[in-house]
JSON list of C-alpha atoms in Angstrom, two decimals:
[
{"chain": "A", "resi": 1, "resn": "MET", "atom": "CA", "xyz": [-28.05, -27.93, -15.31]},
{"chain": "A", "resi": 2, "resn": "ARG", "atom": "CA", "xyz": [-26.88, -31.50, -15.85]},
{"chain": "A", "resi": 3, "resn": "TRP", "atom": "CA", "xyz": [-25.38, -31.53, -12.34]},
{"chain": "A", "resi": 4, "resn": "PHE", "atom": "CA", "xyz": [-28.71, -30.71, -10.73]},
{"chain": "A", "resi": 5, "resn": "PRO", "atom": "CA", "xyz": [-30.06, -34.31, -10.69]},
{"chain": "A", "resi": 6, "resn": "ILE", "atom": "CA", "xyz": [-26.79, -35.57, -9.18]},
{"chain": "A", "resi": 7, "resn": "ILE", "atom": "CA", "xyz": [-26.82, -32.89, -6.49]},
{"chain": "A", "resi": 8, "resn": "LEU", "atom": "CA", "xyz": [-30.48, -33.63, -5.75]},
{"chain": "A", "resi": 9, "resn": "LEU", "atom": "CA", "xyz": [-29.71, -37.34, -5.42]},
{"chain": "A", "resi": 10, "resn": "LEU", "atom": "CA", "xyz": [-26.79, -36.70, -3.06]},
{"chain": "A", "resi": 11, "resn": "ALA", "atom": "CA", "xyz": [-28.87, -34.31, -0.98]},
{"chain": "A", "resi": 12, "resn": "SER", "atom": "CA", "xyz": [-31.61, -36.91, -0.59]},
{"chain": "A", "resi": 13, "resn": "LEU", "atom": "CA", "xyz": [-29.11, -39.57, 0.50]},
{"chain": "A", "resi": 14, "resn": "THR", "atom": "CA", "xyz": [-27.66, -37.44, 3.26]},
{"chain": "A", "resi": 15, "resn": "GLY", "atom": "CA", "xyz": [-29.95, -37.51, 6.23]},
{"chain": "A", "resi": 16, "resn": "HIS", "atom": "CA", "xyz": [-29.63, -36.29, 9.72]},
{"chain": "A", "resi": 17, "resn": "ALA", "atom": "CA", "xyz": [-26.69, -37.82, 11.50]},
{"chain": "A", "resi": 18, "resn": "HIS", "atom": "CA", "xyz": [-28.30, -40.28, 13.84]},
{"chain": "A", "resi": 19, "resn": "ALA", "atom": "CA", "xyz": [-26.33, -42.27, 16.35]},
{"chain": "A", "resi": 20, "resn": "GLU", "atom": "CA", "xyz": [-27.83, -44.03, 19.31]},
{"chain": "A", "resi": 21, "resn": "ILE", "atom": "CA", "xyz": [-25.93, -44.31, 22.55]},
{"chain": "A", "resi": 22, "resn": "TYR", "atom": "CA", "xyz": [-26.35, -47.33, 24.79]},
{"chain": "A", "resi": 23, "resn": "ARG", "atom": "CA", "xyz": [-25.69, -47.54, 28.54]},
{"chain": "A", "resi": 24, "resn": "TRP", "atom": "CA", "xyz": [-25.09, -50.68, 30.54]},
{"chain": "A", "resi": 25, "resn": "VAL", "atom": "CA", "xyz": [-23.54, -51.81, 33.78]},
{"chain": "A", "resi": 26, "resn": "ASP", "atom": "CA", "xyz": [-21.06, -54.72, 33.83]},
{"chain": "A", "resi": 27, "resn": "GLU", "atom": "CA", "xyz": [-20.61, -57.43, 36.52]},
{"chain": "A", "resi": 28, "resn": "GLN", "atom": "CA", "xyz": [-18.24, -55.24, 38.56]},
{"chain": "A", "resi": 29, "resn": "GLY", "atom": "CA", "xyz": [-20.83, -52.43, 38.68]},
{"chain": "A", "resi": 30, "resn": "ARG", "atom": "CA", "xyz": [-19.01, -50.11, 36.26]},
{"chain": "A", "resi": 31, "resn": "VAL", "atom": "CA", "xyz": [-21.16, -48.03, 33.91]},
{"chain": "A", "resi": 32, "resn": "HIS", "atom": "CA", "xyz": [-20.29, -48.16, 30.21]},
{"chain": "A", "resi": 33, "resn": "PHE", "atom": "CA", "xyz": [-21.49, -46.22, 27.16]},
{"chain": "A", "resi": 34, "resn": "SER", "atom": "CA", "xyz": [-21.26, -47.44, 23.58]},
{"chain": "A", "resi": 35, "resn": "GLN", "atom": "CA", "xyz": [-22.75, -47.01, 20.12]},
{"chain": "A", "resi": 36, "resn": "ARG", "atom": "CA", "xyz": [-23.37, -50.74, 19.91]},
{"chain": "A", "resi": 37, "resn": "PRO", "atom": "CA", "xyz": [-26.10, -52.40, 21.95]},
{"chain": "A", "resi": 38, "resn": "GLN", "atom": "CA", "xyz": [-25.01, -54.86, 24.64]},
{"chain": "A", "resi": 39, "resn": "PRO", "atom": "CA", "xyz": [-27.17, -57.39, 26.48]},
{"chain": "A", "resi": 40, "resn": "GLY", "atom": "CA", "xyz": [-29.12, -55.49, 29.12]},
{"chain": "A", "resi": 41, "resn": "SER", "atom": "CA", "xyz": [-28.23, -52.07, 27.70]},
{"chain": "A", "resi": 42, "resn": "GLU", "atom": "CA", "xyz": [-30.67, -49.19, 27.48]},
{"chain": "A", "resi": 43, "resn": "VAL", "atom": "CA", "xyz": [-30.84, -46.37, 24.94]},
{"chain": "A", "resi": 44, "resn": "VAL", "atom": "CA", "xyz": [-29.70, -43.01, 26.27]},
{"chain": "A", "resi": 45, "resn": "VAL", "atom": "CA", "xyz": [-31.49, -40.03, 24.76]},
{"chain": "A", "resi": 46, "resn": "VAL", "atom": "CA", "xyz": [-29.12, -37.12, 24.25]},
{"chain": "A", "resi": 47, "resn": "LYS", "atom": "CA", "xyz": [-30.76, -33.79, 23.63]},
{"chain": "A", "resi": 48, "resn": "PRO", "atom": "CA", "xyz": [-28.73, -30.96, 22.16]},
{"chain": "A", "resi": 49, "resn": "GLN", "atom": "CA", "xyz": [-27.95, -28.27, 24.65]},
{"chain": "A", "resi": 50, "resn": "VAL", "atom": "CA", "xyz": [-29.19, -24.82, 23.74]},
{"chain": "A", "resi": 51, "resn": "ILE", "atom": "CA", "xyz": [-26.96, -22.16, 25.17]},
{"chain": "A", "resi": 52, "resn": "GLU", "atom": "CA", "xyz": [-28.64, -18.86, 25.77]},
{"chain": "A", "resi": 53, "resn": "ARG", "atom": "CA", "xyz": [-26.19, -16.00, 25.97]},
{"chain": "A", "resi": 54, "resn": "ASP", "atom": "CA", "xyz": [-26.70, -13.37, 28.59]},
{"chain": "A", "resi": 55, "resn": "ALA", "atom": "CA", "xyz": [-27.08, -9.68, 27.84]},
{"chain": "A", "resi": 56, "resn": "GLN", "atom": "CA", "xyz": [-23.45, -8.91, 28.64]},
{"chain": "A", "resi": 57, "resn": "THR", "atom": "CA", "xyz": [-22.20, -11.56, 26.20]},
{"chain": "A", "resi": 58, "resn": "ARG", "atom": "CA", "xyz": [-24.54, -10.31, 23.48]},
{"chain": "A", "resi": 59, "resn": "GLN", "atom": "CA", "xyz": [-23.33, -6.74, 24.10]},
{"chain": "A", "resi": 60, "resn": "SER", "atom": "CA", "xyz": [-19.69, -7.88, 23.90]},
{"chain": "A", "resi": 61, "resn": "GLU", "atom": "CA", "xyz": [-20.37, -9.65, 20.62]},
{"chain": "A", "resi": 62, "resn": "GLU", "atom": "CA", "xyz": [-22.09, -6.55, 19.23]},
{"chain": "A", "resi": 63, "resn": "ASN", "atom": "CA", "xyz": [-19.15, -4.37, 20.29]},
{"chain": "A", "resi": 64, "resn": "LEU", "atom": "CA", "xyz": [-16.73, -6.78, 18.62]},
{"chain": "A", "resi": 65, "resn": "ARG", "atom": "CA", "xyz": [-18.82, -6.74, 15.44]},
{"chain": "A", "resi": 66, "resn": "ARG", "atom": "CA", "xyz": [-18.75, -2.92, 15.41]},
{"chain": "A", "resi": 67, "resn": "ILE", "atom": "CA", "xyz": [-14.98, -2.89, 15.95]},
{"chain": "A", "resi": 68, "resn": "MET", "atom": "CA", "xyz": [-14.52, -5.31, 13.05]},
{"chain": "A", "resi": 69, "resn": "GLU", "atom": "CA", "xyz": [-16.70, -3.10, 10.82]},
{"chain": "A", "resi": 70, "resn": "VAL", "atom": "CA", "xyz": [-14.64, -0.03, 11.74]},
{"chain": "A", "resi": 71, "resn": "ARG", "atom": "CA", "xyz": [-11.38, -1.87, 11.05]},
{"chain": "A", "resi": 72, "resn": "GLN", "atom": "CA", "xyz": [-12.70, -3.08, 7.71]},
{"chain": "A", "resi": 73, "resn": "GLY", "atom": "CA", "xyz": [-13.68, 0.50, 6.87]},
{"chain": "A", "resi": 74, "resn": "GLU", "atom": "CA", "xyz": [-10.18, 1.68, 7.77]},
{"chain": "A", "resi": 75, "resn": "ARG", "atom": "CA", "xyz": [-8.63, -1.02, 5.58]},
{"chain": "A", "resi": 76, "resn": "ASP", "atom": "CA", "xyz": [-10.91, -0.01, 2.70]},
{"chain": "A", "resi": 77, "resn": "GLU", "atom": "CA", "xyz": [-9.92, 3.65, 3.14]},
{"chain": "A", "resi": 78, "resn": "GLU", "atom": "CA", "xyz": [-6.21, 2.76, 3.20]},
{"chain": "A", "resi": 79, "resn": "LYS", "atom": "CA", "xyz": [-6.64, 0.67, 0.08]},
{"chain": "A", "resi": 80, "resn": "ALA", "atom": "CA", "xyz": [-8.41, 3.53, -1.72]},
{"chain": "A", "resi": 81, "resn": "LEU", "atom": "CA", "xyz": [-5.67, 5.94, -0.61]},
{"chain": "A", "resi": 82, "resn": "ARG", "atom": "CA", "xyz": [-2.92, 3.63, -1.91]},
{"chain": "A", "resi": 83, "resn": "LEU", "atom": "CA", "xyz": [-4.77, 3.27, -5.19]},
{"chain": "A", "resi": 84, "resn": "GLU", "atom": "CA", "xyz": [-5.06, 7.06, -5.51]},
{"chain": "A", "resi": 85, "resn": "GLN", "atom": "CA", "xyz": [-1.36, 7.45, -4.71]},
{"chain": "A", "resi": 86, "resn": "ARG", "atom": "CA", "xyz": [-0.48, 4.89, -7.41]},
{"chain": "A", "resi": 87, "resn": "LYS", "atom": "CA", "xyz": [-2.62, 6.76, -9.92]},
{"chain": "A", "resi": 88, "resn": "ARG", "atom": "CA", "xyz": [-0.93, 10.07, -9.07]},
{"chain": "A", "resi": 89, "resn": "GLN", "atom": "CA", "xyz": [2.49, 8.42, -9.30]},
{"chain": "A", "resi": 90, "resn": "GLN", "atom": "CA", "xyz": [1.61, 6.95, -12.70]},
{"chain": "A", "resi": 91, "resn": "LEU", "atom": "CA", "xyz": [0.46, 10.35, -13.96]},
{"chain": "A", "resi": 92, "resn": "GLU", "atom": "CA", "xyz": [3.72, 11.91, -12.74]},
{"chain": "A", "resi": 93, "resn": "CYS", "atom": "CA", "xyz": [5.74, 9.16, -14.44]},
{"chain": "A", "resi": 94, "resn": "ASP", "atom": "CA", "xyz": [3.82, 9.70, -17.68]},
{"chain": "A", "resi": 95, "resn": "ARG", "atom": "CA", "xyz": [4.43, 13.46, -17.48]},
{"chain": "A", "resi": 96, "resn": "MET", "atom": "CA", "xyz": [8.18, 12.96, -16.92]},
{"chain": "A", "resi": 97, "resn": "GLY", "atom": "CA", "xyz": [8.29, 10.44, -19.79]},
{"chain": "A", "resi": 98, "resn": "LYS", "atom": "CA", "xyz": [6.74, 13.04, -22.10]},
{"chain": "A", "resi": 99, "resn": "GLN", "atom": "CA", "xyz": [9.28, 15.63, -20.95]},
{"chain": "A", "resi": 100, "resn": "LEU", "atom": "CA", "xyz": [12.08, 13.18, -21.64]},
{"chain": "A", "resi": 101, "resn": "ALA", "atom": "CA", "xyz": [10.68, 12.48, -25.10]},
{"chain": "A", "resi": 102, "resn": "GLN", "atom": "CA", "xyz": [10.80, 16.23, -25.86]},
{"chain": "A", "resi": 103, "resn": "PHE", "atom": "CA", "xyz": [14.56, 16.19, -25.35]},
{"chain": "A", "resi": 104, "resn": "ASP", "atom": "CA", "xyz": [14.88, 13.66, -28.18]},
{"chain": "A", "resi": 105, "resn": "ARG", "atom": "CA", "xyz": [12.63, 15.64, -30.57]},
{"chain": "A", "resi": 106, "resn": "ARG", "atom": "CA", "xyz": [13.92, 19.17, -30.10]},
{"chain": "A", "resi": 107, "resn": "MET", "atom": "CA", "xyz": [17.18, 20.44, -31.49]},
{"chain": "A", "resi": 108, "resn": "TYR", "atom": "CA", "xyz": [17.31, 23.85, -29.79]},
{"chain": "A", "resi": 109, "resn": "TRP", "atom": "CA", "xyz": [16.07, 24.99, -26.41]},
{"chain": "A", "resi": 110, "resn": "TYR", "atom": "CA", "xyz": [15.04, 28.53, -25.60]},
{"chain": "A", "resi": 111, "resn": "GLU", "atom": "CA", "xyz": [13.97, 30.39, -22.52]},
{"chain": "A", "resi": 112, "resn": "GLU", "atom": "CA", "xyz": [12.95, 33.99, -21.95]},
{"chain": "A", "resi": 113, "resn": "ASP", "atom": "CA", "xyz": [15.30, 36.37, -20.23]},
{"chain": "A", "resi": 114, "resn": "ALA", "atom": "CA", "xyz": [14.26, 39.19, -17.91]},
{"chain": "A", "resi": 115, "resn": "SER", "atom": "CA", "xyz": [13.35, 41.45, -20.85]},
{"chain": "A", "resi": 116, "resn": "GLY", "atom": "CA", "xyz": [11.13, 38.78, -22.43]},
{"chain": "A", "resi": 117, "resn": "LYS", "atom": "CA", "xyz": [13.60, 38.06, -25.22]},
{"chain": "A", "resi": 118, "resn": "LYS", "atom": "CA", "xyz": [14.16, 34.41, -26.32]},
{"chain": "A", "resi": 119, "resn": "VAL", "atom": "CA", "xyz": [17.65, 33.20, -25.54]},
{"chain": "A", "resi": 120, "resn": "GLU", "atom": "CA", "xyz": [19.09, 29.81, -26.55]},
{"chain": "A", "resi": 121, "resn": "VAL", "atom": "CA", "xyz": [19.81, 27.51, -23.59]},
{"chain": "A", "resi": 122, "resn": "ASP", "atom": "CA", "xyz": [23.28, 26.08, -23.26]},
{"chain": "A", "resi": 123, "resn": "THR", "atom": "CA", "xyz": [23.52, 22.43, -24.39]},
{"chain": "A", "resi": 124, "resn": "ARG", "atom": "CA", "xyz": [25.20, 21.48, -21.12]},
{"chain": "A", "resi": 125, "resn": "ARG", "atom": "CA", "xyz": [22.22, 22.79, -19.11]},
{"chain": "A", "resi": 126, "resn": "VAL", "atom": "CA", "xyz": [19.81, 20.86, -21.37]},
{"chain": "A", "resi": 127, "resn": "GLN", "atom": "CA", "xyz": [21.77, 17.65, -20.83]},
{"chain": "A", "resi": 128, "resn": "GLU", "atom": "CA", "xyz": [21.86, 18.24, -17.06]},
{"chain": "A", "resi": 129, "resn": "ARG", "atom": "CA", "xyz": [18.09, 18.72, -16.99]},
{"chain": "A", "resi": 130, "resn": "ARG", "atom": "CA", "xyz": [17.62, 15.58, -19.09]},
{"chain": "A", "resi": 131, "resn": "ALA", "atom": "CA", "xyz": [19.82, 13.61, -16.66]},
{"chain": "A", "resi": 132, "resn": "GLU", "atom": "CA", "xyz": [17.78, 14.95, -13.71]},
{"chain": "A", "resi": 133, "resn": "ILE", "atom": "CA", "xyz": [14.52, 13.78, -15.30]},
{"chain": "A", "resi": 134, "resn": "GLN", "atom": "CA", "xyz": [16.01, 10.37, -16.08]},
{"chain": "A", "resi": 135, "resn": "ALA", "atom": "CA", "xyz": [17.18, 10.04, -12.46]},
{"chain": "A", "resi": 136, "resn": "MET", "atom": "CA", "xyz": [13.69, 10.98, -11.16]},
{"chain": "A", "resi": 137, "resn": "ILE", "atom": "CA", "xyz": [12.12, 8.38, -13.47]},
{"chain": "A", "resi": 138, "resn": "ARG", "atom": "CA", "xyz": [14.51, 5.69, -12.23]},
{"chain": "A", "resi": 139, "resn": "GLU", "atom": "CA", "xyz": [13.83, 6.66, -8.62]},
{"chain": "A", "resi": 140, "resn": "ARG", "atom": "CA", "xyz": [10.05, 7.09, -8.71]},
{"chain": "A", "resi": 141, "resn": "CYS", "atom": "CA", "xyz": [8.84, 4.92, -11.56]}
]
């Protein structure tokens, strides 16, 4: 709030940019223009030119605006897709990390054979599976 009076003061000091242009003719008959008045010079009034665009130009601008909106929508979709892919990748990495942690906690590994009986898994196979999971974590995470 303390900046408000300063901003108000600066805004009041800035006015419309106003520059007068003077025209005069020298002894050789050449026409000159300047921002400083010369003896015998006259003020030239310069009015800003308003450019009205035709229907074709307006249509082209509208088409360009629509194209830009579509492109922005595509970029937003791609960004959302990348974000979703990162989330899925993070979930997969977390799942593999939990699997790897199980190797450190368990002493014995079992799997069911064809008859449904629990059979102890060979230590070499457990270590191979652990190495596979570590390699996938290094590669994907």
